[in-house]
Short mmCIF file of C-alpha atoms in Angstrom, two decimals:
data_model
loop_
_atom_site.label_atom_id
_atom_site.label_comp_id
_atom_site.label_asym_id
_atom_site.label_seq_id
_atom_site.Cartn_x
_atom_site.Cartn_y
_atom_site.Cartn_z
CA UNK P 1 -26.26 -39.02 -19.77
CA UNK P 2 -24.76 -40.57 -16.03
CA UNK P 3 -26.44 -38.03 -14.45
CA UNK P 4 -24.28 -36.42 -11.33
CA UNK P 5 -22.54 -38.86 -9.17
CA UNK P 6 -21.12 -38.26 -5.41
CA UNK P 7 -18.79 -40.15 -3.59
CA UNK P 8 -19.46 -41.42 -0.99
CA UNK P 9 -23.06 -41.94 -0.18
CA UNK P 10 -22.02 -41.78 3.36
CA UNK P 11 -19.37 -40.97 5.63
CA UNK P 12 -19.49 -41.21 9.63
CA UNK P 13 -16.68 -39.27 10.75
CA UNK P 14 -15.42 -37.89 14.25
CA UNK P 15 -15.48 -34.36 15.13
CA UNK P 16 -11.89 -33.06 14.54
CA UNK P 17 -11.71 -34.86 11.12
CA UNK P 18 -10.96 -33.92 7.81
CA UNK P 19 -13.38 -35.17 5.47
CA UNK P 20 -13.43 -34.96 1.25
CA UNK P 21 -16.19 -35.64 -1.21
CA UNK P 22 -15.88 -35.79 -4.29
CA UNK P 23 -18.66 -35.05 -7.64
CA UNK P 24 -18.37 -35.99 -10.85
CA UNK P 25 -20.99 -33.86 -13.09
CA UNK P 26 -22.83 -34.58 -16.08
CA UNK P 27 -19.79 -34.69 -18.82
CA UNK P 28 -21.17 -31.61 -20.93
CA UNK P 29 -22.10 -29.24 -18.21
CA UNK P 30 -19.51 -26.23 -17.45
CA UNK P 31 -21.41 -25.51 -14.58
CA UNK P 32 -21.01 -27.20 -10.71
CA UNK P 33 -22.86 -26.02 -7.99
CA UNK P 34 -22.17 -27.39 -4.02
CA UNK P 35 -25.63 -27.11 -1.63
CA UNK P 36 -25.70 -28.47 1.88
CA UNK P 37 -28.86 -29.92 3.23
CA UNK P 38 -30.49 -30.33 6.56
CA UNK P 39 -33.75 -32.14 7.67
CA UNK P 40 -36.51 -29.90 6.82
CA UNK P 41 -34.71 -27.05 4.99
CA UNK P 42 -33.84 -26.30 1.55
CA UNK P 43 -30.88 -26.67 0.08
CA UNK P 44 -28.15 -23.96 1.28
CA UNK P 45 -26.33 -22.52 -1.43
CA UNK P 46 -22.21 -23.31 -0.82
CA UNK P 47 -20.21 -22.62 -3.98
CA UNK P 48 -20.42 -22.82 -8.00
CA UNK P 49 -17.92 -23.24 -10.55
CA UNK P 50 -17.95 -22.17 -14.09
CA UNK P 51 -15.33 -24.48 -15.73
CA UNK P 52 -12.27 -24.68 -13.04
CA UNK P 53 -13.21 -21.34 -11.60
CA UNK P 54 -14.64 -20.45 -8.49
CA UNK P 55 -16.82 -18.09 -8.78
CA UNK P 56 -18.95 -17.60 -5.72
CA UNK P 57 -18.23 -18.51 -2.62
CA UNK P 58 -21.12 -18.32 0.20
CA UNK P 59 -19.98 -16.06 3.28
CA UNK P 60 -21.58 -18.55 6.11
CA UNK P 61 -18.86 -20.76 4.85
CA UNK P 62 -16.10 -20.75 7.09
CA UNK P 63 -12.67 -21.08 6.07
CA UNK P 64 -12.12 -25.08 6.90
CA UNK P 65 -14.90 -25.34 4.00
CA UNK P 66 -13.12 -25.60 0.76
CA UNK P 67 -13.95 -26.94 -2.65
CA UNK P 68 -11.65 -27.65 -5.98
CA UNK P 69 -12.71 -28.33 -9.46
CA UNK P 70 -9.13 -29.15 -11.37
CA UNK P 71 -9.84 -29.08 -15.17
CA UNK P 72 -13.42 -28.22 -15.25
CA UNK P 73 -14.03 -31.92 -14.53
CA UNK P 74 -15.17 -33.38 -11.40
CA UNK P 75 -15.00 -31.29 -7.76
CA UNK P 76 -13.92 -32.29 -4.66
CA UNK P 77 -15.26 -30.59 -1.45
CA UNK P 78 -13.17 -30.73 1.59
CA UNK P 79 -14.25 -29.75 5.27
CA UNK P 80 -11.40 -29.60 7.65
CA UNK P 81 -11.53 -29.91 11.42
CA UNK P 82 -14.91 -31.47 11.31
CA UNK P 83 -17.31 -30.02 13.78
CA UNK P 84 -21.21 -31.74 14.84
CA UNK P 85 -22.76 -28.46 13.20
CA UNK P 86 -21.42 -29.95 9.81
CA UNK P 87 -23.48 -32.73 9.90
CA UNK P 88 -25.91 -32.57 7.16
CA UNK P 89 -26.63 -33.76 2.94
CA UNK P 90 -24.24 -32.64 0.53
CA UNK P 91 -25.55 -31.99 -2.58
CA UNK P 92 -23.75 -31.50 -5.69
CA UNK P 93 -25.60 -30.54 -8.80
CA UNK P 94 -24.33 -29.03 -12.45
CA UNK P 95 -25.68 -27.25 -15.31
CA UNK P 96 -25.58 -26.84 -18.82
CA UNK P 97 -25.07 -23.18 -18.93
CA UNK P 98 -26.12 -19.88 -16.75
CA UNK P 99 -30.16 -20.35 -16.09
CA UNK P 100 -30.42 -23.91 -17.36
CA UNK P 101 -31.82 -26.74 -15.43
CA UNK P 102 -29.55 -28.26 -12.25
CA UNK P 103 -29.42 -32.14 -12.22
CA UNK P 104 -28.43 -32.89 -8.46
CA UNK P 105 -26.38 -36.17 -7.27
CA UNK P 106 -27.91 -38.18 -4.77
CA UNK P 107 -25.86 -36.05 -1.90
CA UNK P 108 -23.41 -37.42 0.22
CA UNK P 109 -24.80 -37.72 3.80
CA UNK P 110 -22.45 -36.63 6.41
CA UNK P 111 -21.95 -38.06 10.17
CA UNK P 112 -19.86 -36.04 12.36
CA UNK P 113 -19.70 -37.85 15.93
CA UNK W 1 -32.04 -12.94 -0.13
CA UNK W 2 -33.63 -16.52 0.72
CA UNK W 3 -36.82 -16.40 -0.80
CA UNK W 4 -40.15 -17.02 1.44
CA UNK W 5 -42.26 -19.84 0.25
CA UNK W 6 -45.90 -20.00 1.45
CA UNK W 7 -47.59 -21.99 2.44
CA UNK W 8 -45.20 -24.35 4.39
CA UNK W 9 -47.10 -27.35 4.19
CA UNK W 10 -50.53 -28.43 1.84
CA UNK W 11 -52.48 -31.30 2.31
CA UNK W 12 -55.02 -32.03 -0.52
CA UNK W 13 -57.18 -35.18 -1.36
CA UNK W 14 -56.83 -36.49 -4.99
CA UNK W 15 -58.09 -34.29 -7.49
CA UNK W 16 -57.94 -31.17 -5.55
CA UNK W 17 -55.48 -27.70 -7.01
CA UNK W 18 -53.00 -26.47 -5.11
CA UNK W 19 -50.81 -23.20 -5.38
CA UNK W 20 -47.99 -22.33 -4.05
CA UNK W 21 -46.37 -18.79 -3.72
CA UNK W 22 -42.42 -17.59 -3.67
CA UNK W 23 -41.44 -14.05 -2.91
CA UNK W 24 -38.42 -12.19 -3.32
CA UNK W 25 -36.91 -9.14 -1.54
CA UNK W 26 -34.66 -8.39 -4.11
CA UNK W 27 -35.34 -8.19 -8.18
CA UNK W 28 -35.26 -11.19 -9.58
CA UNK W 29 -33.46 -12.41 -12.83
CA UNK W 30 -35.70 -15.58 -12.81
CA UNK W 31 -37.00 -18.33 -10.71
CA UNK W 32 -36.45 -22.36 -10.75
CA UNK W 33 -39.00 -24.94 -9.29
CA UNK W 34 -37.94 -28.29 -8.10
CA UNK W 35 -39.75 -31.14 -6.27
CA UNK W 36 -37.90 -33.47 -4.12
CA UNK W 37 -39.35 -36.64 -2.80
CA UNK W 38 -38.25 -38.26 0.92
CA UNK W 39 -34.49 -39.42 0.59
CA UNK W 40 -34.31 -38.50 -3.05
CA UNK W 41 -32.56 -35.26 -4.78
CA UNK W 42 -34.81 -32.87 -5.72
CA UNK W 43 -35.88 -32.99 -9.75
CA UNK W 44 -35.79 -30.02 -12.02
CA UNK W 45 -39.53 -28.80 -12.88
CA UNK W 46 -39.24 -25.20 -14.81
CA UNK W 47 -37.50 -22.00 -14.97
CA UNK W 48 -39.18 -18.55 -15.55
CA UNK W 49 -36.94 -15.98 -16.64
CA UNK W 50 -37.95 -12.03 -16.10
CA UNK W 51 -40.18 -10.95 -18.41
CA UNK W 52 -43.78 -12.24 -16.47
CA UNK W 53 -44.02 -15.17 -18.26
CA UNK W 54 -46.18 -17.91 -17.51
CA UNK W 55 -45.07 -22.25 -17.96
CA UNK W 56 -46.32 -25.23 -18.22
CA UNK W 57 -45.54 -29.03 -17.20
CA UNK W 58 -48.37 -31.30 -17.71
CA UNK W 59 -50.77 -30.25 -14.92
CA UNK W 60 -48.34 -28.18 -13.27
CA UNK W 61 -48.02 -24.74 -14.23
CA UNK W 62 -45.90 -21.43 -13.11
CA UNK W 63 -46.67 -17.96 -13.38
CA UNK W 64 -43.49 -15.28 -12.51
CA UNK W 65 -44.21 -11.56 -12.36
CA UNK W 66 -41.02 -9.98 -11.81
CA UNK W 67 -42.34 -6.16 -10.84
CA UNK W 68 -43.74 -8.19 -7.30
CA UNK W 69 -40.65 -10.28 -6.90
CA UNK W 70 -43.16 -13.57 -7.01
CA UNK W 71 -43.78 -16.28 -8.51
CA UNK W 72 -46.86 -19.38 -7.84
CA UNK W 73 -46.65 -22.45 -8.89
CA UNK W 74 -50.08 -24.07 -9.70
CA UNK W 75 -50.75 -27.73 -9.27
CA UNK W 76 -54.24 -28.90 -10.91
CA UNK W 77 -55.75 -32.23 -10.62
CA UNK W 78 -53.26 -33.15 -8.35
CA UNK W 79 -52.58 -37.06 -8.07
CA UNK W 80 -50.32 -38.93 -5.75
CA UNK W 81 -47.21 -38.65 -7.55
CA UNK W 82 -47.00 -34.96 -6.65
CA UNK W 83 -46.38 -35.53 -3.22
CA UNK W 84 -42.99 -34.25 -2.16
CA UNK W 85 -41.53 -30.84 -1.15
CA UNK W 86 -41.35 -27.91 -3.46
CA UNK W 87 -38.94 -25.65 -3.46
CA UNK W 88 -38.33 -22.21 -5.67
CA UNK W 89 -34.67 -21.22 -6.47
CA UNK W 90 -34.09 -17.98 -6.94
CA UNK W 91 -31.28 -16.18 -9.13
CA UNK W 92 -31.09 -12.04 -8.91
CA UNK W 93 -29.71 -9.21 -7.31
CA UNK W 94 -26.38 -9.21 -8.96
CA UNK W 95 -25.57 -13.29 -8.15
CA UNK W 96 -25.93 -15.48 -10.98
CA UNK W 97 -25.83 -18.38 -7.23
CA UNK W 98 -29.52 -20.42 -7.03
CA UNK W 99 -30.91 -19.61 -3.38
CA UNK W 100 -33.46 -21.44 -2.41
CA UNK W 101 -36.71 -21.50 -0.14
CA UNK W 102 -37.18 -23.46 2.86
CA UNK W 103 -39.87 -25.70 0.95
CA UNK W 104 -43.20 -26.27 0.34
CA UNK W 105 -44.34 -29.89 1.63
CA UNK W 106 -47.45 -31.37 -0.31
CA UNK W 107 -48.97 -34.29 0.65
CA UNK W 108 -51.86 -35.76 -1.84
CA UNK W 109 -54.08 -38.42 0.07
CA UNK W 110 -56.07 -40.67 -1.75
#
């Protein structure tokens, strides 16, 4: 067991930007979850995947938020036309199975200038 | 559907119990507590699934009554270690998405 792993740990970026991150979950898990974080908050609930599906998709999220999980295997999250209000801790976590534990990544922490 | 956490912030000295409440307005399916310490993700602690069942972890315990939407999560003896911010996740009204509270911070002085 890796545990979850995001890529990168960091990303400064300026505001007009497309930006992608990408999480690779534990290998057994079927189920991928993306949270955003700010300072002081919990983590805001984004999107989950069961295998390569999408299967909830949170309605704050605006369309340049989109996320892909190709095979079941690792997910990529993609913001497009980065704006200052995006700046914030990505957090990628995964499960077993429905109601089973989440093991979260160490986040990527975005910078939008 | 966020859940409210209360209270938003503990301080205890070492030794001292501390509880911490998570309410629902919506019926819940169950109810996750994690712990996350400065700069670090949060860490799994329990689940409680419907059914008012109680858990336990150590010194840490959680109670979830699903007829009041709430659950507590009970911290006895508490030493430095459980310092961090708690959060509950919840999972219910027809979403099988984790929402979470806006935290519980807990700081343990010596």
């Amino acid at each position: 067991d890796t545990g979850v792993s995001q890529d990168p740990r960091h990303k400064i970026t300026k505001r007009g930007q497309n930006v992608t991150f990408r999480c690779d979950p534990i290998s057994e898990h079927n189920r991928l979850y993306w949270y955003r974080q700010t300072l002081g908050q919990g983590p805001e609930f984004l999107t989950y995947f069961q295998n390569e599906a999408q299967l909830e998709k949170s309605r704050l999220l605006s369309d340049r938020f989109s996320a892909e999980r190709p095979k079941g295997s690792f997910s990529t999250l993609e913001i497009q036309r980065t704006e200052q209000g995006d700046s914030a801790m990505y957090l990628c976590a995964s499960s077993l199975i429905y109601n089973s534990p989440l093991h979260f990544g160490n986040g990527t922490r975005l910078t939008v200038t | 559907q966020q859940p409210v956490q209360s209270p938003q912030a503990v301080i205890l000295r070492e030794g001292e119990d501390a509880v911490i409440n998570c309410s629902s307005s919506k019926a819940l399916y169950s109810v996750h507590w994690y712990r996350q310490k400065h700069g670090e993700a949060p860490v799994f602690l329990m689940i409680l699934l419907k059914g008012g069942e109680q858990k336990g972890h150590d010194k840490i315990s959680a109670s979830f009554n699903e007829k009041k939407q709430q659950s507590s999560l009970y911290l006895t003896a508490s030493q430095l270690s459980y310092s961090g911010t708690y959060f509950c996740g919840t999972e219910g009204g027809g979403s099988e998405k984790l929402v979470f509270g806006k935290g519980t911070k807990l700081t343990v002085n010596p």
